[in-house]
Short mmCIF file of C-alpha atoms and ligand atoms in Angstrom, two decimals:
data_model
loop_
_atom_site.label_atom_id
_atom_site.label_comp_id
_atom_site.label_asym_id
_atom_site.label_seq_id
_atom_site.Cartn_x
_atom_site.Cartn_y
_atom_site.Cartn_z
CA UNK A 8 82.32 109.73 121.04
CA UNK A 9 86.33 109.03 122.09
CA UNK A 10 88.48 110.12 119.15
CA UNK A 11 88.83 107.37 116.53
CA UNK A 12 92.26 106.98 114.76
CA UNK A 13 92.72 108.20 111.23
CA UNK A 14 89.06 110.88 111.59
CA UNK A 15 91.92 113.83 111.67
CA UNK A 16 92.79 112.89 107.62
CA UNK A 17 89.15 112.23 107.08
CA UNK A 18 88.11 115.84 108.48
CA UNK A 19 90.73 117.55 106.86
CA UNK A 20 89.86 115.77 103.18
CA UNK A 21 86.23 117.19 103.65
CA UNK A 22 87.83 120.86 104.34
CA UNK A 23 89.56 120.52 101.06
CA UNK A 24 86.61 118.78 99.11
CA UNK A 25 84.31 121.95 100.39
CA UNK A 26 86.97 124.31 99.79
CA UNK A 27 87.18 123.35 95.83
CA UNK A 28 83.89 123.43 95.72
CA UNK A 29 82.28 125.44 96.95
CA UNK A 30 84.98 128.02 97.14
CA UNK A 31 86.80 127.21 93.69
CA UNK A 32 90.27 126.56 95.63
CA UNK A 33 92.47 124.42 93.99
CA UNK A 34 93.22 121.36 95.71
CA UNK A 35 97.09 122.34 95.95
CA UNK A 36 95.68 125.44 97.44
CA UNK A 37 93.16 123.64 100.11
CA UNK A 38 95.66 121.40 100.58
CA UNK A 39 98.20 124.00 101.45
CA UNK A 40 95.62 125.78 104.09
CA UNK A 41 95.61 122.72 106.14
CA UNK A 42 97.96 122.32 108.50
CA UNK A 43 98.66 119.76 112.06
CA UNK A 44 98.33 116.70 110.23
CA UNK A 45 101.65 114.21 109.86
CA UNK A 46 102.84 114.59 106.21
CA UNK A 47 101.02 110.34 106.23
CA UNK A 48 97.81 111.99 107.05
CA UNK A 49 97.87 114.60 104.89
CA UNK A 50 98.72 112.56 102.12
CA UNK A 51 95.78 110.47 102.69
CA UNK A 52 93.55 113.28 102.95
CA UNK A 53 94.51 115.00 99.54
CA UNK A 54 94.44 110.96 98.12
CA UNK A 55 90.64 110.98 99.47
CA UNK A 56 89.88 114.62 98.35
CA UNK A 57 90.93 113.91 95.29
CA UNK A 58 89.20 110.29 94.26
CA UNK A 59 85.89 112.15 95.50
CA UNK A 60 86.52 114.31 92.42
CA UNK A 61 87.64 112.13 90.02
CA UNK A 62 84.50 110.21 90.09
CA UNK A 63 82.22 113.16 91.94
CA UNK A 64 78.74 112.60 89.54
CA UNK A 65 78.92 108.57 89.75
CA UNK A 66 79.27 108.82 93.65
CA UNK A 67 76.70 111.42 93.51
CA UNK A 68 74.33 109.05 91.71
CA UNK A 69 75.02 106.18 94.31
CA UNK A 70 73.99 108.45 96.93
CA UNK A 71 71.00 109.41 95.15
CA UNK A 72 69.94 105.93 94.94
CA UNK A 73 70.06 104.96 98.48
CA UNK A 74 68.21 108.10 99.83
CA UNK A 75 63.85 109.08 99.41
CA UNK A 76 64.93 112.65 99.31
CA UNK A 77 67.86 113.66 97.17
CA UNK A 78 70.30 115.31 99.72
CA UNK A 79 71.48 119.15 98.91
CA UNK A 80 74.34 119.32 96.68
CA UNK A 81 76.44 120.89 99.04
CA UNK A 82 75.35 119.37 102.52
CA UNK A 83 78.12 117.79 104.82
CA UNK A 84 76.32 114.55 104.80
CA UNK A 85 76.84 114.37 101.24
CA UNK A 86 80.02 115.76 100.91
CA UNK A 87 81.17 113.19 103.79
CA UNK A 88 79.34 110.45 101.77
CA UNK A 89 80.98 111.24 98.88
CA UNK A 90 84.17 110.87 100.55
CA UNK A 91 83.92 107.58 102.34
CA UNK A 92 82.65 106.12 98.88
CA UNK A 93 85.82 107.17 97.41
CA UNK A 94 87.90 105.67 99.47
CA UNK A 95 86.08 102.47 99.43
CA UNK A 96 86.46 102.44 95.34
CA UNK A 97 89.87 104.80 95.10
CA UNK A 98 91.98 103.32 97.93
CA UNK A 99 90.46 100.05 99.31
CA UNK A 100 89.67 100.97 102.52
CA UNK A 101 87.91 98.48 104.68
CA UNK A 102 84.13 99.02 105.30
CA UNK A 103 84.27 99.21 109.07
CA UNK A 104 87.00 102.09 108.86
CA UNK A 105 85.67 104.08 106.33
CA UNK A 106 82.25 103.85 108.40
CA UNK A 107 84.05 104.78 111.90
CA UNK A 108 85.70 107.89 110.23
CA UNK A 109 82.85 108.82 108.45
CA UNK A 110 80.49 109.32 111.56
CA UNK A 111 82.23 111.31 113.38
CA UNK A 112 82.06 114.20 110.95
CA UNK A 113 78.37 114.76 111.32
CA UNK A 114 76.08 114.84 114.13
CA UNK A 115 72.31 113.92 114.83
CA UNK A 116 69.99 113.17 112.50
CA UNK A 117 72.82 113.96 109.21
CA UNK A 118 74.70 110.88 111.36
CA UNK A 119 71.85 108.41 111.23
CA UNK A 120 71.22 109.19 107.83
CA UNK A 121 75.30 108.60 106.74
CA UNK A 122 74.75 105.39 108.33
CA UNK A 123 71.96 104.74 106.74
CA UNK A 124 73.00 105.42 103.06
CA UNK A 125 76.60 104.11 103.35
CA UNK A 126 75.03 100.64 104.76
CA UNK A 127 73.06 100.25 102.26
CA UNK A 128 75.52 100.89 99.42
CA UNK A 129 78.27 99.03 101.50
CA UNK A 130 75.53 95.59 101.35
CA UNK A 131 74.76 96.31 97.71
CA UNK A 132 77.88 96.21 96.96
CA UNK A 133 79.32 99.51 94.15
CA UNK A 134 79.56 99.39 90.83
CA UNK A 135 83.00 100.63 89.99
CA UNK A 136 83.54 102.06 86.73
CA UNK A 137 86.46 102.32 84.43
CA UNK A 138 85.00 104.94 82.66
CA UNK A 139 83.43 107.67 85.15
CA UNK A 140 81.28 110.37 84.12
CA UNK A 141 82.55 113.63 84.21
CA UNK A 142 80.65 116.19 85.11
CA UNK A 143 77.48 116.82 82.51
CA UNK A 144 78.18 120.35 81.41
CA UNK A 145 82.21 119.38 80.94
CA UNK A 146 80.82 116.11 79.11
CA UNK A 147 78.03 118.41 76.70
CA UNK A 148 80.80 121.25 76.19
CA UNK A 149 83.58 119.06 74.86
CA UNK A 150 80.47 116.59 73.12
CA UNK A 151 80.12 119.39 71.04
CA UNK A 152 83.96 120.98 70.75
CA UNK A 153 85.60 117.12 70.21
CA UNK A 154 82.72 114.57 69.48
CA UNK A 155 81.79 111.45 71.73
CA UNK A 156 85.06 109.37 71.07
CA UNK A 157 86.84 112.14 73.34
CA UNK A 158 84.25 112.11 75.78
CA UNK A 159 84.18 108.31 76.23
CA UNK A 160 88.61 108.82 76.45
CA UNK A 161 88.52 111.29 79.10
CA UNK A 162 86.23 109.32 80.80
CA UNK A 163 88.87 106.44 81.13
CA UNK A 164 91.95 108.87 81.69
CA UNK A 165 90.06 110.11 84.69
CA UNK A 166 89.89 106.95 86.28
CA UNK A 167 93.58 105.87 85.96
CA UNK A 168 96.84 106.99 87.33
CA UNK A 169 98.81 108.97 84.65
CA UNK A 170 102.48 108.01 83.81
CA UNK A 171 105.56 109.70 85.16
CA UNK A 172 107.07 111.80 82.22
CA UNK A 173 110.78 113.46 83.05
CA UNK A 174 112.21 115.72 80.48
CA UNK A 175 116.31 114.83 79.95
CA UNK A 176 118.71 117.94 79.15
CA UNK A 177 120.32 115.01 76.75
CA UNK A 178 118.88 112.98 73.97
CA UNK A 179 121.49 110.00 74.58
CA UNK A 180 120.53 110.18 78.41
CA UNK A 181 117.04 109.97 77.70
CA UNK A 182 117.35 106.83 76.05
CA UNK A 183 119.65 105.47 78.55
CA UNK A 184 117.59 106.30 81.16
CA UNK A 185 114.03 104.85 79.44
CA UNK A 186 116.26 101.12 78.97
CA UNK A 187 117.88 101.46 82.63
CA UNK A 188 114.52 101.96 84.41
CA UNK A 189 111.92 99.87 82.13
CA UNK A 190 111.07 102.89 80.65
CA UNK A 191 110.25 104.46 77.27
CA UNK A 192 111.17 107.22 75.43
CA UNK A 193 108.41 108.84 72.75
CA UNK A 194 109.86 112.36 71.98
CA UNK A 195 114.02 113.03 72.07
CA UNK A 196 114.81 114.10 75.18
CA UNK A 197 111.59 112.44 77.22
CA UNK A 198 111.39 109.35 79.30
CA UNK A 199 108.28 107.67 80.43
CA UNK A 200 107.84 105.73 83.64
CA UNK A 201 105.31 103.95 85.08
CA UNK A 202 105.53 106.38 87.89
CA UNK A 203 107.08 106.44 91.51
CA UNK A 204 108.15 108.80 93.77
CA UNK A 205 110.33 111.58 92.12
CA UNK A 206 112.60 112.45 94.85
CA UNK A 207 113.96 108.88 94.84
CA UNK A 208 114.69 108.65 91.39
CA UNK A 209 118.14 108.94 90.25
CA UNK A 210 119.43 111.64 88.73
CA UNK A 211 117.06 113.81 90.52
CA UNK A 212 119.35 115.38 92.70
CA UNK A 213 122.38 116.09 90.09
CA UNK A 214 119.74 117.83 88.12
CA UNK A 215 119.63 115.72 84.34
CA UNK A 216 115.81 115.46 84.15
CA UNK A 217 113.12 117.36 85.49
CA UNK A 218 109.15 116.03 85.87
CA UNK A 219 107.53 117.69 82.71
CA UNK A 220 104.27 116.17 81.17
CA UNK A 221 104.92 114.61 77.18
CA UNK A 222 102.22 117.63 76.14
CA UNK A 223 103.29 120.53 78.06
CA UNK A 224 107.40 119.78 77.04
CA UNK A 225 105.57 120.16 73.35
CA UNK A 226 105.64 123.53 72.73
CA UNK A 227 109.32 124.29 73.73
CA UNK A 228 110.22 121.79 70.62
CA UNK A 229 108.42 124.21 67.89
CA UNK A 230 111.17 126.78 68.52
CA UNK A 231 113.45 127.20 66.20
CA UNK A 232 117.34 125.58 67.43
CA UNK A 233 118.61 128.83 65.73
CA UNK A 234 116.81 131.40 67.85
CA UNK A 235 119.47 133.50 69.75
CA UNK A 236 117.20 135.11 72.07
CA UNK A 237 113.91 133.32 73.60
CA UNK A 238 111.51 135.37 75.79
CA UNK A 239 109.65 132.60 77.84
CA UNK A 240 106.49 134.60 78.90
CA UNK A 241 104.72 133.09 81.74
CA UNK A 242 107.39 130.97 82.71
CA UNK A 243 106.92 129.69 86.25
CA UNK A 244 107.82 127.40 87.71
CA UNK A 245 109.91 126.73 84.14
CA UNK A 246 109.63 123.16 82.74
CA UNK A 247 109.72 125.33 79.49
CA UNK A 248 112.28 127.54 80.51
CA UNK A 249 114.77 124.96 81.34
CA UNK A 250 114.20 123.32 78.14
CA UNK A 251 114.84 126.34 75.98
CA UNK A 252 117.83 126.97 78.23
CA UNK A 253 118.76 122.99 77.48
CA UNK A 254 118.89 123.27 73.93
CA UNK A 255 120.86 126.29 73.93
CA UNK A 256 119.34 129.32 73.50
CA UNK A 257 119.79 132.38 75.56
CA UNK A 258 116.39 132.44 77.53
CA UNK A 259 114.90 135.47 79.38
CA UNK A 260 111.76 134.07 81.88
CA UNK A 261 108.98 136.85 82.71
CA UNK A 262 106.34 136.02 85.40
CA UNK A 263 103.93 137.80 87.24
CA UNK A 264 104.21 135.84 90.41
CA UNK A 265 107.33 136.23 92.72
CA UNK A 266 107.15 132.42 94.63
CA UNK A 267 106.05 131.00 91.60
CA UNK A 268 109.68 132.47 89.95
CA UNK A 269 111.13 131.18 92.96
CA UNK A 270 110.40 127.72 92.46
CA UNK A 271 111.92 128.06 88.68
CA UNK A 272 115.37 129.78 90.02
CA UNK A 273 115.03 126.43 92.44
CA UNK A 274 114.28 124.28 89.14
CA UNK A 275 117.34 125.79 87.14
CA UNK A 276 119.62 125.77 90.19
CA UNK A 277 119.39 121.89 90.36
CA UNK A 278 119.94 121.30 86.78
CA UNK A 279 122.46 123.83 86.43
CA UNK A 280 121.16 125.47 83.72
CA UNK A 281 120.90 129.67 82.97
CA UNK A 282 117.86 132.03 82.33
CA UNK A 283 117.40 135.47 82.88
CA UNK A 284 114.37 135.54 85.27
CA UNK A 285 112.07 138.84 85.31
CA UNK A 286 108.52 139.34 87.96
CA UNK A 287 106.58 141.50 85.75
CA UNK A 288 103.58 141.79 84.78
CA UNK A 289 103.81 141.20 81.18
CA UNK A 290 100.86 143.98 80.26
CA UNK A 291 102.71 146.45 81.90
CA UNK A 292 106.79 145.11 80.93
CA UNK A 293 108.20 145.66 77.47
CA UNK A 294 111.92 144.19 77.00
CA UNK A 295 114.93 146.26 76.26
CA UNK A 296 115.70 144.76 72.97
CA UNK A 297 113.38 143.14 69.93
CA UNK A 298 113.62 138.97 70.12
CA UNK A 299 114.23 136.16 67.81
CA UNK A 300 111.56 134.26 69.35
CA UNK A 301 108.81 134.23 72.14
CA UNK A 302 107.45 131.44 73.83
CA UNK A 303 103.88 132.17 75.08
CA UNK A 304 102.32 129.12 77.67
CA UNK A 305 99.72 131.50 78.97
CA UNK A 306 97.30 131.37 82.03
CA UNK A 307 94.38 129.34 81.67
CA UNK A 308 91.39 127.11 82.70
CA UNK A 309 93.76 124.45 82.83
CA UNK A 310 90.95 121.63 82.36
CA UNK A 311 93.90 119.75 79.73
CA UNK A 312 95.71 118.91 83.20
CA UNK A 313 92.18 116.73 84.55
CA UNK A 314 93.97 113.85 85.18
CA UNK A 315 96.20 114.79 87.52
CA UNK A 316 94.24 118.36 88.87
CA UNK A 317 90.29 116.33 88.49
CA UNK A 318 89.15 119.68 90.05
CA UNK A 319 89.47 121.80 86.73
CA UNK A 320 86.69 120.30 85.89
CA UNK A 321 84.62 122.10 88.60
CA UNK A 322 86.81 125.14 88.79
CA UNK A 323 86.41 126.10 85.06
CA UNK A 324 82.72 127.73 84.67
CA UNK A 325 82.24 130.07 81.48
CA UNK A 326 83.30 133.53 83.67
CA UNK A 327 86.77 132.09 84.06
CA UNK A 328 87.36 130.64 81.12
CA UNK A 329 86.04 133.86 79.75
CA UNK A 330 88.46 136.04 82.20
CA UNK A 331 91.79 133.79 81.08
CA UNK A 332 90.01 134.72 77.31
CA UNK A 333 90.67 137.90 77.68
CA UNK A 334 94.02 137.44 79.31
CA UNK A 335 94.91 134.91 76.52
CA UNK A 336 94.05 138.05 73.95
CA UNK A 337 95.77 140.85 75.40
CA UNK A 338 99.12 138.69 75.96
CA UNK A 339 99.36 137.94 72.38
CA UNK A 340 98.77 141.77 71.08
CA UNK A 341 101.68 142.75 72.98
CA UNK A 342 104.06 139.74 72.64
CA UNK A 343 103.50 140.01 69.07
CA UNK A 344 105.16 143.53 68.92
CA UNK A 345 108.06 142.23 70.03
CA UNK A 346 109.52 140.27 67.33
CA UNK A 347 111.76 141.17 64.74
CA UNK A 348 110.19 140.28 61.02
CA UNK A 349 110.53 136.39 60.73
CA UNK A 350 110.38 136.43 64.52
CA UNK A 351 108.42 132.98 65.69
CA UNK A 352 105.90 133.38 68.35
CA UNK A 353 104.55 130.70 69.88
CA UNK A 354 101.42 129.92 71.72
CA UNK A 355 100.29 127.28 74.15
CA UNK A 356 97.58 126.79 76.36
CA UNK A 357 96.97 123.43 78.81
CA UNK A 358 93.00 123.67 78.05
CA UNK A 359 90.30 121.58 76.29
CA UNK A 360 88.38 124.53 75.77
CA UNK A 361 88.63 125.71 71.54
CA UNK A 362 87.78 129.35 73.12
CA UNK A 363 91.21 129.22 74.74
CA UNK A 364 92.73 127.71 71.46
CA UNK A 365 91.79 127.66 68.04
CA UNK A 366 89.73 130.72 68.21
CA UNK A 367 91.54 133.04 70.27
CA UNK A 368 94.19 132.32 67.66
CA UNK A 369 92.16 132.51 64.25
CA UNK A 370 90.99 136.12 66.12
CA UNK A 371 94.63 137.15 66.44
CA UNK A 372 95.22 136.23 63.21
CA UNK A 373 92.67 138.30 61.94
CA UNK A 374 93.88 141.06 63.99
CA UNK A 375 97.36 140.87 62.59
CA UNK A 376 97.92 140.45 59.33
CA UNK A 377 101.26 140.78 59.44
CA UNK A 378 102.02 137.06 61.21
CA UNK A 379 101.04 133.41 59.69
CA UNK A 380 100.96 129.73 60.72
CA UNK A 381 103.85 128.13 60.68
CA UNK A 382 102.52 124.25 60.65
CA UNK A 383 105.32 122.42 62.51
CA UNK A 384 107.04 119.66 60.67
CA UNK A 385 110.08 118.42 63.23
CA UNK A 386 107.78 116.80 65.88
CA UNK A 387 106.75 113.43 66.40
CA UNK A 388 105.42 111.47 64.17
CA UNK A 389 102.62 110.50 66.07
CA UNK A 390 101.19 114.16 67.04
CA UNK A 391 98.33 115.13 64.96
CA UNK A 392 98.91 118.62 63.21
CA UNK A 393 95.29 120.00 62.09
CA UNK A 394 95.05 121.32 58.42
CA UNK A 395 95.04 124.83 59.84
CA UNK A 396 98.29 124.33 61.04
CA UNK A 397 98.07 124.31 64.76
CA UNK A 398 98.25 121.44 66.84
CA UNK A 399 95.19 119.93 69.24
CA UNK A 400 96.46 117.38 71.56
CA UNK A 401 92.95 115.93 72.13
CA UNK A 402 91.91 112.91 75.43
CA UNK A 403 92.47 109.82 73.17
CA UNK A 404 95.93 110.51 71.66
CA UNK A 405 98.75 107.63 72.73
CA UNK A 406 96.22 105.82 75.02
CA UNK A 407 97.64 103.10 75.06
CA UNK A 408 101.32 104.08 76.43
CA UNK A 409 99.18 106.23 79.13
CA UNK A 410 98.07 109.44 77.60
CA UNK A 411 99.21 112.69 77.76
CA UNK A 412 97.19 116.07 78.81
CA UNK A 413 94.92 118.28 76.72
CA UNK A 414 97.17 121.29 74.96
CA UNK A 415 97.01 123.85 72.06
CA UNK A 416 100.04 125.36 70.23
CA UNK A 417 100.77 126.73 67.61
CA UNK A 418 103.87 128.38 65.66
CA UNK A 419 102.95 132.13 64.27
CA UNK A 420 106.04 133.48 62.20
CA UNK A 421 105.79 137.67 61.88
CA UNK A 422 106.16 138.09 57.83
CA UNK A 423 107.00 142.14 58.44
C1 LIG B 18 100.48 127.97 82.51
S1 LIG B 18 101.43 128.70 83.75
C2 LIG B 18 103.03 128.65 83.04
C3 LIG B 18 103.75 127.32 83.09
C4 LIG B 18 105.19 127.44 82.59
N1 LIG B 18 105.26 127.99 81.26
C5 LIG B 18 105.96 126.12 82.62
O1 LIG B 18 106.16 125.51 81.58
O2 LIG B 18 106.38 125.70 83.70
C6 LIG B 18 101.00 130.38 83.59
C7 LIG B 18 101.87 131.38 84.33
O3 LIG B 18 101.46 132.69 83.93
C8 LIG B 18 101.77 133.56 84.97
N2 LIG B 18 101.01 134.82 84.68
C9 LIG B 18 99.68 135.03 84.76
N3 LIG B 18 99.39 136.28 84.36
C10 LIG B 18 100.56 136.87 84.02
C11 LIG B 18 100.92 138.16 83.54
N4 LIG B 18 99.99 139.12 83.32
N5 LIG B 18 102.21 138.43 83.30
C12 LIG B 18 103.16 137.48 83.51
N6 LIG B 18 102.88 136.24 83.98
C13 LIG B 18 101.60 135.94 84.23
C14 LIG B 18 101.35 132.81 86.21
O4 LIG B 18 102.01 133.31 87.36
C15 LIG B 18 101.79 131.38 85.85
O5 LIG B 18 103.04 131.10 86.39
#
């Protein structure tokens, strides 16, 4: 068959879609193993990659309709299936392309039957939802953490394109900013846009803003203004360390990962702005000298981040969320010896899972009963504080001005 134009993005989006999952890549990290495809093409192919996974059990249930025999789950003539739906429903593409760049992916009798199935659906016509399923063991877990309402709201966040949020160095500029560029501002310091590219927004390049989601520039803002010295543990790549550094405070940034540092001495280089930066391993570093306050965002299962990164989803099975669990415990026990008394340590995690939240804190609690809540009182007024003190950002919360991801904090002040 002679080479048909645009197969090259369509072959490598199927290398990335098997790689997540079936291997449990990332999609930045399939993405990043494919290479010899024009920046265009490889744009399209992480665009198709990742509509296949925002709505992965829905297309799986079209499939499923239009075959006798329900294909294996991780067959190439379902994961190319899967793909050329996506882009019929995600990016509009016309039914004769998506058909001439699906078939050349699979040969034989896996062909005829890719024909078959997307022919059918194509003269049925889809049923697009607004609302997607997620996948069912995501949809029964948080069911029973969140209730249904949250459910039903992460099933619309998944289908639409979340907002652009930039984090300003200056209150005044914020606001500036947000009426300049139709914008709005819902926190001091943050602007929300209805997204574009970032590189051709101004101000990028002389450094005043940075791209920061509304949750994750959260826990930065429970820090007290009058803590001298801030140890920003798990920093990288340092939306949080540039924003302690912002409002003042003398910041030291430890990470365990050398590029990922990289990219934050890259981030505070182009907004001018100062941090000590330290690759450690934070289990095996202790600092020189006792701190005022310690900032905590540590590793994770990440699924708070599903509407940008759909693939958490997939990614996060009970071992890993158990692993980062573990992580999560043994990060805290040591941070928390290195406060002085009325030191504030605080905790943050980008996950929907209460494992990774509310209980790995209630156990550290218990553990040390020499640290309490601190329930925050200086953030917005429209962020739900629980009665325990801590705060769930939950699928749901500010729909209507475009959401913001799933995150835990919370503020622990050491009493002695
Ligand atoms: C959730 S990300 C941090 C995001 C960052 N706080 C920000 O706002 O940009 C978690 C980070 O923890 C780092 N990490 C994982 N295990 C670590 C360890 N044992 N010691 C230090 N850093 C670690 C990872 O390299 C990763 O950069």
């Amino acid at each position: 068959m002679p080479s048909v134009e645009g197969v090259g993005a369509r072959r490598a989006a199927l290398q990335m879609l098997d790689s997540v999952l079936r291997r449990g890549h990332t999609l930045e990290a399939a993405a990043g193993a494919v290479h010899n495809l024009s920046p265009s093409d490889h744009g399209l192919a992480v665009a198709i990659a990742g509509e296949a996974l925002r709505r992965l059990p829905d297309l799986d249930a079209m499939i499923d309709s239009a075959t006798r025999n329900p294909l294996p789950g991780d067959s190439k003539a379902r994961m190319v299936l899967r793909l050329a739906l996506a882009q019929k429903i995600g990016l509009g593409t016309p039914d004769h392309a998506l058909v001439a760049t699906a078939l050349p992916l699979v040969d034989g009798g896996p062909r005829r039957l890719v024909h078959g199935v997307l022919g059918t659906l194509l003269r049925r016509g889809l049923a697009v939802s607004d609302a997607p399923t997620l996948p069912p063991e995501v949809e029964d877990r948080w069911r029973a953490a969140w209730g249904e309402e949250v459910v039903q709201a992460a099933r619309r966040q998944i289908a639409r394109r979340p907002p652009l949020d930039l984090t300003f160095k200056d209150d005044a500029e914020a606001k500036a900013y947000a009426s300049a560029h139709e914008g709005s501002s819902l926190a001091l310091n943050h602007v929300r846009l209805r997204s574009s590219s970032v590189s051709e927004l101004p101000g990028f390049g002389d450094g005043r803003w940075w791209v920061q989601d509304l949750a994750a520039s959260l826990p930065a803002r429970l820090i007290p203004p009058a803590a001298e010295h801030v140890l920003d543990l798990c920093a990288a790549p340092g939306g949080k360390t540039m924003q302690l550094a912002a409002a003042g405070h003398r910041a030291t940034a430890v990470d365990a990962s050398g590029s990922r540092l990289a990219r934050l001495r890259e981030n505070l280089d182009r907004t001018h702005l100062e941090a000590a930066l330290v690759e450690a391993d934070a289990l095996a570093w202790s600092p020189d000298e006792q701190c005022d306050a310690i900032l905590l965002d540590a590793p994770c299962s990440a699924t708070g981040t599903f509407r940008r990164h759909p693939e958490v989803l997939y990614r996060a099975r009970p071992r890993l969320v158990a692993e980062a669990t573990e992580l999560q415990r043994k990060l805290l026990d040591r941070a928390s010896d290195w406060l002085e008394p009325d030191g504030v340590l605080v905790y943050s995690v980008c996950s929907l899972e209460p494992q990774e939240g509310e209980e790995i804190l209630s156990a550290f609690l218990g553990r040390h009963p020499n640290f309490r809540l601190d329930a925050p009182k200086d953030l917005p007024a429209w962020l739900p504080v629980a009665s325990e003190g801590w705060v769930r950002v939950l699928p749901g919360l500010l729909e209507g001005e475009g959401g913001l991801d799933g995150f835990f904090m919370a503020r622990l002040v050491r009493t002695r």
